[in-house]
Amino acid sequence: MKCYTPLDLQAMDRYHRANFVNCLSGFKPSTLIVTQDAAGISNVALFTNIVHLGADPTLIGFINRPKEATPHTLKNIESTGFFTMNHVASGQVEAAHQTSAKYPDGVSEFDHVALNELRRPEFAIPFVDGSPVQLGMKLVDIMPIKHNGTYLVIGELVCAFLDESNVASDGFIDLEAAGSLTTLGLQGYFQAKFIQKLGYARPSA
């Protein structure tokens, strides 16, 4: 195995390095985050750095890049205090990927990619139509990460929509059956494949 050092990474061109480093942490959720500005214009953007932070209350976070790189999502969440998280389905890959393009302020990606808004009476911010798992989230905190100028955005679950046939009696959600995709690097999309389900781990006798 080759040992890659920070000097090796710095020798790579910017795009090559970003793709390489994004692969190091492994497969990540492929998630479309929808927000709205004060005028009610929706923004939808692809995020993969999603993290479970707690079950009671249900907290889910994501990493937002520096404001100058991706300003709209963070600005909208700061303005309204709410957002939705939507798993990407297999038929949505190209459209979801296209949302990572830098559209200008005041322009909704829904108007330029093959994705449709889904409005539900239970939540003010739209969801992505056809997403197999849809989460309505309320902002809890935005934590700056000083080392690289990014932000950990923490939300609390308000509502979750998914097919109950994919939920087992113990609460396990079969995301493979639901059709949720994963992401690797900046451009790779994968379907999950179930291997094994194990019980709660306890110390050996």
GROMACS .gro file of C-alpha atoms in nm, residues 28 33 35 42 45 52 71 76 103 119 125 127 130 137 144-146 178 184 195 200:
model
   21
   28LYS     CA    1  -2.184   0.876   0.260
   33ILE     CA    2  -3.144   1.966   0.128
   35THR     CA    3  -3.450   2.556   0.194
   42SER     CA    4  -3.676   2.734  -0.295
   45ALA     CA    5  -2.865   2.135  -0.308
   52HIS     CA    6  -2.661   1.128   1.313
   71PRO     CA    7  -2.401   3.064   0.060
   76ASN     CA    8  -3.192   3.045   0.402
  103TYR     CA    9  -2.689   2.884  -0.965
  119ARG     CA   10  -4.548   2.044  -0.057
  125ILE     CA   11  -4.058   2.393   0.351
  127PHE     CA   12  -3.968   1.823   0.003
  130GLY     CA   13  -3.999   1.094  -0.536
  137MET     CA   14  -3.603   1.965   1.020
  144PRO     CA   15  -1.855   2.735   1.296
  145ILE     CA   16  -1.553   2.512   1.240
  146LYS     CA   17  -1.272   2.764   1.262
  178ALA     CA   18  -3.646   0.201  -0.004
  184LEU     CA   19  -1.841   0.832  -0.288
  195ILE     CA   20  -2.492  -0.804   0.397
  200TYR     CA   21  -2.707  -0.525   2.005
   0.00000   0.00000   0.00000
